[in-house]
mmCIF file of C-alpha atoms in Angstrom:
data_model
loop_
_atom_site.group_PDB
_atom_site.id
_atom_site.type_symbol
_atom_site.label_atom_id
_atom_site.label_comp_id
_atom_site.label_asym_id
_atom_site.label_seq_id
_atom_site.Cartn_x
_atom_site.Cartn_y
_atom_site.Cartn_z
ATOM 1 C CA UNK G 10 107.826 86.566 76.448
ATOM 2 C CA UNK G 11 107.009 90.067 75.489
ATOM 3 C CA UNK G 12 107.454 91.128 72.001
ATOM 4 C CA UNK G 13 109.748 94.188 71.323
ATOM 5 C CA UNK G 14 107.556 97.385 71.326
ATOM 6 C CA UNK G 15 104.507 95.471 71.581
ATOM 7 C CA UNK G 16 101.949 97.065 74.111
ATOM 8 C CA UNK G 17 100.403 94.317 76.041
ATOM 9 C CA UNK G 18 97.289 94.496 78.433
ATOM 10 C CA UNK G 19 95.657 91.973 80.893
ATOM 11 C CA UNK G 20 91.595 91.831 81.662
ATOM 12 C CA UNK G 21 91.105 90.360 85.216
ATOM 13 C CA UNK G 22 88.028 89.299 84.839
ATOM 14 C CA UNK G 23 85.606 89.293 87.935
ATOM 15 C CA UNK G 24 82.578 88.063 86.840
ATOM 16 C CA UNK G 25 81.881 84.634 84.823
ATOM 17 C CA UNK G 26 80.578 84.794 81.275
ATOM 18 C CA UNK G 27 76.626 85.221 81.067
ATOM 19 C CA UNK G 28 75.130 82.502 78.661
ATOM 20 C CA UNK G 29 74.158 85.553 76.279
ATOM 21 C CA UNK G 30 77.417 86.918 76.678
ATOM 22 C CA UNK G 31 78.863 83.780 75.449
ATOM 23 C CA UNK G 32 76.497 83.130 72.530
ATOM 24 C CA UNK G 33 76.788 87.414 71.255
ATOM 25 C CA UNK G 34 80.073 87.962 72.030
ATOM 26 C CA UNK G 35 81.881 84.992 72.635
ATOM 27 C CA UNK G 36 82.164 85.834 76.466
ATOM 28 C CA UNK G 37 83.479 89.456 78.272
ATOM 29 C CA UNK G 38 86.974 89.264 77.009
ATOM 30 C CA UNK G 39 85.912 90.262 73.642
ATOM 31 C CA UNK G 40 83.404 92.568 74.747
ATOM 32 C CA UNK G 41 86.039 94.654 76.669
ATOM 33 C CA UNK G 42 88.828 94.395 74.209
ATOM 34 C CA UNK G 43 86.392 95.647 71.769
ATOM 35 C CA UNK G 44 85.873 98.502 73.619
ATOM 36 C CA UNK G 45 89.525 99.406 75.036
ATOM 37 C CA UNK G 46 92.056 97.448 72.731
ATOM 38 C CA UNK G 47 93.635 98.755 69.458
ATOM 39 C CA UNK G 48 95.451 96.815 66.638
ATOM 40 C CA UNK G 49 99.060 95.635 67.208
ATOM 41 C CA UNK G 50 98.365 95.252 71.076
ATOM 42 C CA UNK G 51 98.458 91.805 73.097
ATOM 43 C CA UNK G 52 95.635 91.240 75.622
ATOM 44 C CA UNK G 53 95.766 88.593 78.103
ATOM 45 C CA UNK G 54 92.554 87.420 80.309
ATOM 46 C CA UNK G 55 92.993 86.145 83.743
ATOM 47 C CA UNK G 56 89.309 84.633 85.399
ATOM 48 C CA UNK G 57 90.408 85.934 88.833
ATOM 49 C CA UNK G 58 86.982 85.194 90.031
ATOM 50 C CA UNK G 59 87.672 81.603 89.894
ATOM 51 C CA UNK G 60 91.144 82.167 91.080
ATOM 52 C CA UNK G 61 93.148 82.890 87.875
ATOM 53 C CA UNK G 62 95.749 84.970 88.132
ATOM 54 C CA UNK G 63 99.326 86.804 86.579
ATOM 55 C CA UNK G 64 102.582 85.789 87.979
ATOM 56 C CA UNK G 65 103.895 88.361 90.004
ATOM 57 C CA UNK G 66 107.222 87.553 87.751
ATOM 58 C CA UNK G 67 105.248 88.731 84.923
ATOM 59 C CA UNK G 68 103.419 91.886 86.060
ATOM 60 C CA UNK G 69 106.410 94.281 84.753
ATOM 61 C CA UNK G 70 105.854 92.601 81.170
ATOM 62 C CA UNK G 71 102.352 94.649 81.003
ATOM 63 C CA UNK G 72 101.490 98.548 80.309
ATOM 64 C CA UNK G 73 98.309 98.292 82.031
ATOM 65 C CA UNK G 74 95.215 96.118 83.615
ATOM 66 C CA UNK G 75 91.764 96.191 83.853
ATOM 67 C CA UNK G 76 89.552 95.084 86.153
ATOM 68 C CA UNK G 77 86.015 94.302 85.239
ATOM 69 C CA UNK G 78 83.130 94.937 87.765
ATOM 70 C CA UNK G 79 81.863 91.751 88.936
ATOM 71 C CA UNK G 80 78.356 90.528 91.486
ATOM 72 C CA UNK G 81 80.400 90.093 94.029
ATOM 73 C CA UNK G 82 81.108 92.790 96.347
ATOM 74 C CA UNK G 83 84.068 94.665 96.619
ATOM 75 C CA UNK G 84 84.437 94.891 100.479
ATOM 76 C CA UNK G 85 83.825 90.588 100.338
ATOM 77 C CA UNK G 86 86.309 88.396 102.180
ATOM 78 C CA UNK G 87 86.147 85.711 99.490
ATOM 79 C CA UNK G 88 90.133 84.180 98.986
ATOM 80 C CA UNK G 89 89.901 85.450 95.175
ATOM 81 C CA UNK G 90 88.822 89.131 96.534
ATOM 82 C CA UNK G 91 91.385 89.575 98.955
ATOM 83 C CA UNK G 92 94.166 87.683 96.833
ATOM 84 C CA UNK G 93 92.830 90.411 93.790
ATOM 85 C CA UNK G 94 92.727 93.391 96.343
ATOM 86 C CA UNK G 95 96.544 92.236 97.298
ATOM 87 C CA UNK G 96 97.679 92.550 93.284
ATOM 88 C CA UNK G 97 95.830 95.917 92.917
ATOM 89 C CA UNK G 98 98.409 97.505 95.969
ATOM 90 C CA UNK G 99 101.140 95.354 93.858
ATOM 91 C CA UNK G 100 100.092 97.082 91.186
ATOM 92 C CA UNK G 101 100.044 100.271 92.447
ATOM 93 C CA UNK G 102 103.177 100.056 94.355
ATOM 94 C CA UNK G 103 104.663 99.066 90.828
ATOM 95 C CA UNK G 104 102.910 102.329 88.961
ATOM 96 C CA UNK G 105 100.862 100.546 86.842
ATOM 97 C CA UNK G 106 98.407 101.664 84.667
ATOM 98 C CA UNK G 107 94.889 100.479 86.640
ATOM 99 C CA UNK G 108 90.823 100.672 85.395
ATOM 100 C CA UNK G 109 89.169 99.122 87.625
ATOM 101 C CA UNK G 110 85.886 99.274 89.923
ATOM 102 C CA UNK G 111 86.392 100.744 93.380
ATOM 103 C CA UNK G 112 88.878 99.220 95.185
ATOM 104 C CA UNK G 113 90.288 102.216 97.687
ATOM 105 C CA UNK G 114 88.703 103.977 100.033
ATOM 106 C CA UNK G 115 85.468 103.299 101.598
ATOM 107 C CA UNK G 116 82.928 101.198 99.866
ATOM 108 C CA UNK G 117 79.719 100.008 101.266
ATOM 109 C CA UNK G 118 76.279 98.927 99.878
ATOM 110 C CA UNK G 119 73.992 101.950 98.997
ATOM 111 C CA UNK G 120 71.533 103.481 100.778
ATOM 112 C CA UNK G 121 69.717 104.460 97.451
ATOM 113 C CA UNK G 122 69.667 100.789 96.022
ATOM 114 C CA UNK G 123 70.595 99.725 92.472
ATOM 115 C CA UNK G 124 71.936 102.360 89.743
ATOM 116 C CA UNK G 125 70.908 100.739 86.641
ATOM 117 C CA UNK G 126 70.344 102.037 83.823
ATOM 118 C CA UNK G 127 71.377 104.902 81.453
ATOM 119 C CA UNK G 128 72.536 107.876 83.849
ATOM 120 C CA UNK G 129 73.820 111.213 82.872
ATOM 121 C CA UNK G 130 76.989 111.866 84.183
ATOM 122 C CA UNK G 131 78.647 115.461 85.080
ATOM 123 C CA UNK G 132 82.395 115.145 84.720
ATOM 124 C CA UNK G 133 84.480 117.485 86.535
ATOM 125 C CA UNK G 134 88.338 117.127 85.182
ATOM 126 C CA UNK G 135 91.273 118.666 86.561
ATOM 127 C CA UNK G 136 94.211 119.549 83.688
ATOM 128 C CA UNK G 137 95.694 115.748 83.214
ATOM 129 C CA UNK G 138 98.037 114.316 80.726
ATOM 130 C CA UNK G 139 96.070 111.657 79.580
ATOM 131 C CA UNK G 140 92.911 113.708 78.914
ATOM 132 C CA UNK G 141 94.599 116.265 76.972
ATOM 133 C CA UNK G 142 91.584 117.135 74.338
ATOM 134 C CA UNK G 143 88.591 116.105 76.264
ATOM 135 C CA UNK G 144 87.510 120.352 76.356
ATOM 136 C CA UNK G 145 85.896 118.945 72.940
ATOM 137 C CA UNK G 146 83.239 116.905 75.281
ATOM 138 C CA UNK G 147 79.991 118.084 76.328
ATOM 139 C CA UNK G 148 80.263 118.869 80.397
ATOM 140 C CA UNK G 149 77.963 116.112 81.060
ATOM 141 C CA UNK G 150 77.748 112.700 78.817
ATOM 142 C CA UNK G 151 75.612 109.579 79.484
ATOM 143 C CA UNK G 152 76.837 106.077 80.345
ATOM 144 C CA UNK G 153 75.573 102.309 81.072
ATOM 145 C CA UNK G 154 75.236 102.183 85.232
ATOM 146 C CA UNK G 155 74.604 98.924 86.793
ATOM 147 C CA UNK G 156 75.807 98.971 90.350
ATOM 148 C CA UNK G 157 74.726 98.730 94.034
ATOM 149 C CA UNK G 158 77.610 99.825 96.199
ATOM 150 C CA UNK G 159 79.108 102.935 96.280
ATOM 151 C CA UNK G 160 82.169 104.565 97.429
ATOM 152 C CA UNK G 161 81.189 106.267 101.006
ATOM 153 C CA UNK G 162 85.047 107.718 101.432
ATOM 154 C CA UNK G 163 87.886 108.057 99.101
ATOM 155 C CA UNK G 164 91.543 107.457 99.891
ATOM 156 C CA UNK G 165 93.720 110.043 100.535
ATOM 157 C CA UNK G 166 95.102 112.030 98.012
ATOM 158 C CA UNK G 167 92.429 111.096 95.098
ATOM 159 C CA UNK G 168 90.245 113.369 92.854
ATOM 160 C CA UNK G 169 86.937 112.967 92.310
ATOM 161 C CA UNK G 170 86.263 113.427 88.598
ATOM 162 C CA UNK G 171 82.741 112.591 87.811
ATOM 163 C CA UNK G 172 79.196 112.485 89.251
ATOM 164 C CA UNK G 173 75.625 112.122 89.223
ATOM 165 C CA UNK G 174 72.472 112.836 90.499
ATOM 166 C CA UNK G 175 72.181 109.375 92.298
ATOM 167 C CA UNK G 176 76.109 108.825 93.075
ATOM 168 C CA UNK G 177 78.351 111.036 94.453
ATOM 169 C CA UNK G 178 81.619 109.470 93.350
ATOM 170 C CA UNK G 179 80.893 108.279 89.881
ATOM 171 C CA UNK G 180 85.125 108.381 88.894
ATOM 172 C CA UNK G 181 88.304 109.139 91.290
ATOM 173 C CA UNK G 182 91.595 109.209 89.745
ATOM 174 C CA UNK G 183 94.464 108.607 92.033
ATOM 175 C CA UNK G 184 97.412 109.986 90.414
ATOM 176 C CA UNK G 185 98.262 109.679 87.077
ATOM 177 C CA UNK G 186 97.932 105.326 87.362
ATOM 178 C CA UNK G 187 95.076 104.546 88.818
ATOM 179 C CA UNK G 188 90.693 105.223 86.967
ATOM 180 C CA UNK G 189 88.466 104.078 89.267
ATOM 181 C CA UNK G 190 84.967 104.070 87.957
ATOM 182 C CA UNK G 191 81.331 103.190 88.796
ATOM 183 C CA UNK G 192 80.087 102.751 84.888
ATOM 184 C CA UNK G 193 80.333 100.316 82.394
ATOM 185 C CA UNK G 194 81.890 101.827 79.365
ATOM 186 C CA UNK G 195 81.973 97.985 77.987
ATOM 187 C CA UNK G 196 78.319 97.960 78.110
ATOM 188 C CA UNK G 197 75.980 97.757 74.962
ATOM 189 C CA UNK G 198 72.531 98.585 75.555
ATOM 190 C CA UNK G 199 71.236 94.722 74.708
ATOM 191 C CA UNK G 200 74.056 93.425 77.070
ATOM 192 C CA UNK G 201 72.170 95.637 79.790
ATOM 193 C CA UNK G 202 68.618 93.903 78.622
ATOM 194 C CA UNK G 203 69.826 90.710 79.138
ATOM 195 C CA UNK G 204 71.333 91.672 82.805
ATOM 196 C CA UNK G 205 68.080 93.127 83.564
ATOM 197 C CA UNK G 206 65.978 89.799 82.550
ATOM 198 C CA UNK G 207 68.102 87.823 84.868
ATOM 199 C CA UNK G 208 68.493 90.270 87.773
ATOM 200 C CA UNK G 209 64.563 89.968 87.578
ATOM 201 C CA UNK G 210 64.838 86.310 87.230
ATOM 202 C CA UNK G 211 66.777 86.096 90.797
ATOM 203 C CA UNK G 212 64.121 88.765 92.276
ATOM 204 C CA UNK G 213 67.232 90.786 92.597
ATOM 205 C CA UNK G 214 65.652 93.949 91.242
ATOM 206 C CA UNK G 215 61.868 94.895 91.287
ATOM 207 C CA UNK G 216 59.844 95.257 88.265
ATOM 208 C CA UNK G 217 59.058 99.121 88.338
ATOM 209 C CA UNK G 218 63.118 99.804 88.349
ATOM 210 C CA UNK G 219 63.485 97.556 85.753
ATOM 211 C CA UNK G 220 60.941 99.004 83.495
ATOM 212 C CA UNK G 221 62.378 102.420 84.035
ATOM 213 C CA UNK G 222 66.115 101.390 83.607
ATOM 214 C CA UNK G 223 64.938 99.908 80.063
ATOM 215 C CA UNK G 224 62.825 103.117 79.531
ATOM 216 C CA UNK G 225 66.075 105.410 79.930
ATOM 217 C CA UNK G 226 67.821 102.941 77.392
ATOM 218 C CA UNK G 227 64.962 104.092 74.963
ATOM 219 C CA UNK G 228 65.239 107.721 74.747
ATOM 220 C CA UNK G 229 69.008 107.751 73.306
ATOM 221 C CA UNK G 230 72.233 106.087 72.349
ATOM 222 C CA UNK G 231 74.341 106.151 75.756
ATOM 223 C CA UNK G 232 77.883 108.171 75.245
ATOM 224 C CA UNK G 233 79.558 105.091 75.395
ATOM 225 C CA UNK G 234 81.836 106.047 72.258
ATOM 226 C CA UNK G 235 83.096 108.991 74.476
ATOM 227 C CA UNK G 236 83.842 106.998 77.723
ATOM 228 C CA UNK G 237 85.855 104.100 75.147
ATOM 229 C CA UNK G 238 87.998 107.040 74.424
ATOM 230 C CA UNK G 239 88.840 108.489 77.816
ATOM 231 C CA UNK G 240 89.597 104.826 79.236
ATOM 232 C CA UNK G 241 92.079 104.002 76.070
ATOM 233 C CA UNK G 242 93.495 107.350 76.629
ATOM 234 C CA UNK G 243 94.015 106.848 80.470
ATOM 235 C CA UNK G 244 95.232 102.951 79.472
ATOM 236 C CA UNK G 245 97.380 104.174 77.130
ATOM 237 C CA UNK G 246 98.923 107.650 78.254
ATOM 238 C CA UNK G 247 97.426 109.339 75.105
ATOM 239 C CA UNK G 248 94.435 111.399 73.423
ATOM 240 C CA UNK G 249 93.347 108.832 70.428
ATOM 241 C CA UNK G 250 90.826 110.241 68.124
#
């Protein structure tokens, strides 16, 4: 039941806790309500990776969703991706407020391997409601990247909002309801460490990009407080200082 005026959120989470996650943080949930929630708001989790999801009775009770990135990719044909990809149009259909990895359009793996790292990132707004205020930004902020597909083709009728030197579609908004974005605003720097150990660990990554993905993380604090803001403000349909 949804409380009077009470803005309510749901995390579909598509990745499963990392041990260090778990010991930190107390596992993603936290880490990405920490990051996106504000006080008097409910936030519901849903493990869609191992096949947790809403209702479809209950989607209307919530003001927007957010869907983690996950290992898995996003063009898979796993029962829990296509189920997923089949609430996203729901949600969509419905006007609901979605952040989420890319889900439209073309995606494939990249030809340029892994992103990983801290990248700088060129944004490249058109006049929206829900970034009303961001002039005060710098024109190009860093962020926490750890991907390895990219979006070859977006869907008709989206904007492309940010890139970088290594990815051409770093955010595309799709109206007014739907952030898709390639970053990890969630992301704190030790998180990354750890991801890095155990993408080495599973000779998923070489050594040399690992070394300089942890060498970026050294030079400066990633923009991360910046890229909180713009997701609660898309979330939320408001510029919070």
């Amino acid at each position: 039941m949804r409380i009077e005026g009470e803005k309510r959120y749901a995390l579909l989470l598509a990745a499963r806790d990392s041990d260090y996650v778990k010991k930190v943080y107390g596992g993603y949930f936290n880490v990405f309500v920490a990051a996106f929630g504000e006080e008097g708001e409910r936030w519901d989790l849903f493990r869609v990776v191992d096949g947790e999801f809403p209702s479809m009775n209950e989607l209307h009770n919530y003001d927007g969703f957010v869907v983690s990135g996950s290992p898995y990719d996003a063009y898979g044909e796993d029962s829990w991706i296509l189920e997923l990809r089949f609430l996203l149009q729901t949600l969509v259909a419905m006007q609901k407020k979605v952040l989420c990895r890319a889900f439209s359009g073309k995606v494939i793996k990249a030809y340029s391997g892994w992103d990983i790292g801290k990248v700088k990132i060129v944004k490249d707004f058109s006049p929206r409601t829900f970034l009303d205020g961001l002039d005060e930004f710098p024109p190009a902020l860093s962020i926490i990247e750890c991907h390895q597909d990219e979006v070859w083709e977006v869907p008709l009728g989206a904007e492309v909002n940010a890139f970088s030197d290594k990815t051409s579609v770093e955010m595309v908004a799709i109206g007014d309801n739907i952030l898709e974005i390639q970053w990890h605003p969630e992301y704190t720097k030790d998180i990354l460490n750890n991801l890095i150990d155990r993408l080495l660990t599973n000779n998923a990554i070489e050594k040399g990009s690992a070394e300089e993905a942890r060498l970026k993380l050294q030079v400066a604090e990633p923009d991360r407080k910046c890229w909180e803001r713009i997701c609660r403000a898309f979330l939320k349909g408001k510029w919070n200082q």
